[in-house]
Short mmCIF file of C-alpha atoms in Angstrom, two decimals:
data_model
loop_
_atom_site.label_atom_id
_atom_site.label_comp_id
_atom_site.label_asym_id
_atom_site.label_seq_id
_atom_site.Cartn_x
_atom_site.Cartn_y
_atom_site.Cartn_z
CA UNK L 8 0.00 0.00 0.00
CA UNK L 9 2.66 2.54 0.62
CA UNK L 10 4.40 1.96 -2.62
CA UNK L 11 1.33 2.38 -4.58
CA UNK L 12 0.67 5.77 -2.63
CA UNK L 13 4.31 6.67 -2.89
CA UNK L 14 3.71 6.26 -6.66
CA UNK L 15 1.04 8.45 -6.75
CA UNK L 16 2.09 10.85 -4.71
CA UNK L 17 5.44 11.71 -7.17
CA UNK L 18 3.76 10.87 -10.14
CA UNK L 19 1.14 13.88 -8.98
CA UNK L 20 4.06 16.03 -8.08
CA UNK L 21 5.99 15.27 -11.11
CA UNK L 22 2.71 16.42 -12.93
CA UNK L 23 2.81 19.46 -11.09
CA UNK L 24 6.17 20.90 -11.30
CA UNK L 25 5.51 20.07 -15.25
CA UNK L 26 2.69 22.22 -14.97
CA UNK L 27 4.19 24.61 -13.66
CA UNK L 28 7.39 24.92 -15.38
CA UNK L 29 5.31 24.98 -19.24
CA UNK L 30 3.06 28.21 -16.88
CA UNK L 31 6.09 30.17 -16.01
CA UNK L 32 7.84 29.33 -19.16
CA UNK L 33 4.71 30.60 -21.44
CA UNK L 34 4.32 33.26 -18.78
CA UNK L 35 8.02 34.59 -19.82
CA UNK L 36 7.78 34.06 -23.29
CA UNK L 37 4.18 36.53 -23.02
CA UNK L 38 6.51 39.21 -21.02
CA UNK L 39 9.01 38.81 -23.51
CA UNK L 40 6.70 39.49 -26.77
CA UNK L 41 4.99 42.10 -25.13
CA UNK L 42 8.85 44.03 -24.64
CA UNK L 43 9.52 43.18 -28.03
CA UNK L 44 6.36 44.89 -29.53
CA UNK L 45 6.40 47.80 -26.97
CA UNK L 46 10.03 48.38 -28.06
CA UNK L 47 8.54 48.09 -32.20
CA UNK L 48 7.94 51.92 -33.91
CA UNK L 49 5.12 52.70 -34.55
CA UNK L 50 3.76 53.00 -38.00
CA UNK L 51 2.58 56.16 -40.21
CA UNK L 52 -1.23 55.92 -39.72
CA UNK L 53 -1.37 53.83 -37.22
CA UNK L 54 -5.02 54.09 -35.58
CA UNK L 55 -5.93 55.76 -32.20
CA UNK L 56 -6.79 52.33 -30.67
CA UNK L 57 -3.46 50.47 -31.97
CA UNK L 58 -1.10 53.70 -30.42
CA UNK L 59 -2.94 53.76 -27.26
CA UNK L 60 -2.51 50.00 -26.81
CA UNK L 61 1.20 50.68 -27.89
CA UNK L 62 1.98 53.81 -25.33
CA UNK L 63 0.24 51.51 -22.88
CA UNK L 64 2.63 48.68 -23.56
CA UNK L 65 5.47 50.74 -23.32
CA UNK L 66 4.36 52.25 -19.97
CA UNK L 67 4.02 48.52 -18.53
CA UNK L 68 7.41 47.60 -20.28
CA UNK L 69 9.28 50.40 -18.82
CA UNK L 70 7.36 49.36 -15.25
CA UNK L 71 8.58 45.96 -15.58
CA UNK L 72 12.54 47.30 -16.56
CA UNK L 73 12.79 49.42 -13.94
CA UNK L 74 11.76 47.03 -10.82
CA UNK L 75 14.14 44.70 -12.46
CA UNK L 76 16.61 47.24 -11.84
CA UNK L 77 17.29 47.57 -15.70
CA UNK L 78 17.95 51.69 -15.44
CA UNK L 79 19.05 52.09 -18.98
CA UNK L 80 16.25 50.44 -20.97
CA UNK L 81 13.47 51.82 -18.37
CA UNK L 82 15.04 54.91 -19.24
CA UNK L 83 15.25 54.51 -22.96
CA UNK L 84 11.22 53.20 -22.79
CA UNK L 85 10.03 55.77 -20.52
CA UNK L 86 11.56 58.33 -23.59
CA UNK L 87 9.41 55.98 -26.35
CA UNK L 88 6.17 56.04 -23.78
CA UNK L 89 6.54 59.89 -23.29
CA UNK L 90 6.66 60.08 -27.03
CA UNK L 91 3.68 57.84 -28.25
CA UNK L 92 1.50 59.30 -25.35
CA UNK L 93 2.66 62.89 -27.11
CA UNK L 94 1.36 61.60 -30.75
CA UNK L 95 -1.81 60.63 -29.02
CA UNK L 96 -1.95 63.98 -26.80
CA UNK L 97 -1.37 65.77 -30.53
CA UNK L 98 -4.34 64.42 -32.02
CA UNK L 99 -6.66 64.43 -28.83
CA UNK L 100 -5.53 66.98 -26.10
CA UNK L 101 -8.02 66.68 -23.93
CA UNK L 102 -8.49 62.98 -23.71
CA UNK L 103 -4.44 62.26 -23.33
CA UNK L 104 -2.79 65.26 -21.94
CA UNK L 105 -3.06 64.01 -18.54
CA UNK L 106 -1.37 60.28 -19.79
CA UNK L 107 1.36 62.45 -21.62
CA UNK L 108 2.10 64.35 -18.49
CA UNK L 109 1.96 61.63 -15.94
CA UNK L 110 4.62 59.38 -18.44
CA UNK L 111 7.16 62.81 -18.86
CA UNK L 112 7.06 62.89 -15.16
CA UNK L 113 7.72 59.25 -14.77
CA UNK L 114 10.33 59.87 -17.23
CA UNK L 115 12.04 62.51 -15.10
CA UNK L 116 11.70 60.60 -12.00
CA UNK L 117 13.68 57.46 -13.74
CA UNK L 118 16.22 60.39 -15.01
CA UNK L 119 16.66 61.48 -11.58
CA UNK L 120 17.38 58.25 -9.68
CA UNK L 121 19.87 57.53 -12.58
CA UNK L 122 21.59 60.79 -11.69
CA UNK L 123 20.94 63.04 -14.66
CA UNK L 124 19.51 66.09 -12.94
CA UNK L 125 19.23 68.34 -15.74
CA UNK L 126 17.48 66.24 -18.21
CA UNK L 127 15.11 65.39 -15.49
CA UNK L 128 14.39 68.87 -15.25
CA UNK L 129 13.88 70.04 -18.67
CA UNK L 130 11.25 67.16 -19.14
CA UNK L 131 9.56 68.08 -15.83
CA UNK L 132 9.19 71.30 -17.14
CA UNK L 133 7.73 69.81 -19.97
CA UNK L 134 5.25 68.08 -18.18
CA UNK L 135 4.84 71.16 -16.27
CA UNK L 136 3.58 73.03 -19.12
CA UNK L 137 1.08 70.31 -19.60
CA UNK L 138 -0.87 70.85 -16.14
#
């Protein structure tokens, strides 16, 4: 009786681990797709809908890149987020000025921890201009 319980007691944990190891692994692969796309350019007439989905990836890339403690590339996303929420903010002020502002002053926050003062403050002065 024990060996039969024994033997279904690792075959179920063998099962699981397996399980789990395919979740995390698809789990990183999604992460991993949805950097690369975030990182993509964005197109000449690329619809409202498709750029807001894109300045939203970018803000949850950069997110993810700086609590990894990757300074550099949050810093280099935070410029492409600040950017596509500024195409958006171009063609509808007054439905993304506040998403524009909020990602320069994430921006500038990212630009201060990683010591560069001044460009931190000539985007928060951007942002500034926004309120």
């Amino acid at each position: 009786m024990n060996d039969l319980l024994h033997k279904l007691v690792s075959g179920a944990l063998a099962g699981g681990l397996i399980a789990l190891a395919g979740y995390l692994g698809a789990a990183s692969r999604r992460r991993r797709a949805a950097r690369q796309g975030a990182a993509a350019p964005v197109r000449r007439g690329t619809s409202t809908q498709d750029l807001l989905r894109h300045a939203r990836q970018l803000d949850q890339s950069r997110d993810e890149l700086a609590a990894q403690g990757q300074e550099l590339e949050a810093i280099a996303r935070a410029g492409e987020a600040a950017e596509a929420w500024r195409v958006l903010a171009e063609n509808e002020p007054q439905t993304f000025r506040a998403e524009r502002r909020d990602a320069l002053l994430r921006q500038g926050a990212l630009l201060d921890a990683a010591g560069q003062g001044q460009q931190a403050a000539r985007v928060r002065q951007v942002a500034a201009r926004l309120s």
